[in-house]
Amino acid sequence: VYAVSDLHTDYRENLQWIVQLSTKLHQRDTLIVAGDVSDNLETFKDTMRLLKERFHRVFFVPGNHDLWCRGKENKHLDSLGKLRELNAICESLCIDTKPGKVCGVWIVPLLSWYHQAISFVRCTDYHACKWPDELKTPDIALAAYFDDLNSCNQQCLTEIRHSTERVITFSHFLPRPELCPEKRMLFYPNLPKVIGSDFLERRLRSIHGSSGNSGALHVFGHTHFSWDATVHGIRYLQAPLAYPRERRRRVYGGECWLPLCICDSEGTLLPRPMPCYWSDYYRLNKRDPDNVVLAPWVADLY
């Protein structure tokens, strides 16, 4: 089982990265795509078709960019209509958007959205996404709505909870704030306001167990930070392709080790931890909410 997130194939370099993936190497493998493929429906369809030609099975959950409603092809859609279009495309390509089992390993897509910061309007999502009025307030309405969409898989999730087989869950958004650097570390300091959902954390722990277990793994995306950390018994991993400019300056990660093999044919998980700059940093340094001084590498550019 392989994983990748944040493909952003609206960038020609990123689409070319997919085109250059072997058409033979992964014919028996499964790929998890943890959201943010493209906001253009045709580009999304082309990308997913290319991935399905290269992998035996592909699992997908949408990210925020996938639900943007911009351009002529989206003028008659709102973001919920866009979600239905994405699901229809995936169904036509035989791409999995619901839980499924692959050689004794359960793969569980979890739909989610972040808790909104109503006062923060500079994020593109607030302009590019179009929601029904009833989902615009309160600030948890969208997060609750998307979490509830997972309930249609309740029978399958109940079976998974009682299963002795390995379970890999995945989402686009973050289940925990500890999976993002502190605000003072960020060039985009408002990022923590638009990253995650408490509903998502509760949902995945209802599957892996409240205390997790030695084999529990959750894959996520969205923040474009390569990450590998274990928190309260669950291993959280992000393997983003991200934007070309980010990939060029990243310390660890990028196309040199993507897509990332997270589980081998014996069901053994990737050895931990992966060398990821920020999760390595927080293994050695405690978070300090009282420290409001900009990190030196951030301060130097202000």
GROMACS .gro file of C-alpha atoms in nm, residues 2 4 57 65 75 87 96 115 139 147 171-172 181 211 214 233 246 253:
model
   18
    2TYR     CA    1   0.137   0.339  -0.105
    4VAL     CA    2   0.050   1.042  -0.132
   57ARG     CA    3  -0.652  -0.005  -0.669
   65HIS     CA    4  -0.900   2.242  -0.344
   75LYS     CA    5  -2.049   2.783  -1.262
   87ASN     CA    6  -1.770   1.074  -0.662
   96ASP     CA    7  -1.260   0.356  -0.418
  115HIS     CA    8  -1.369   2.387   1.192
  139ASP     CA    9  -1.832   2.741   1.273
  147ASP     CA   10  -1.813   1.377   0.947
  171SER     CA   11  -0.833   1.184   0.548
  172HIS     CA   12  -0.730   1.508   0.387
  181PRO     CA   13   0.406   2.337   1.355
  211SER     CA   14  -0.588   0.436   2.307
  214SER     CA   15   0.077  -0.081   1.788
  233GLY     CA   16  -0.109   0.512   2.032
  246GLU     CA   17   0.776   2.387  -0.191
  253GLY     CA   18   1.039   1.465   0.129
   0.00000   0.00000   0.00000
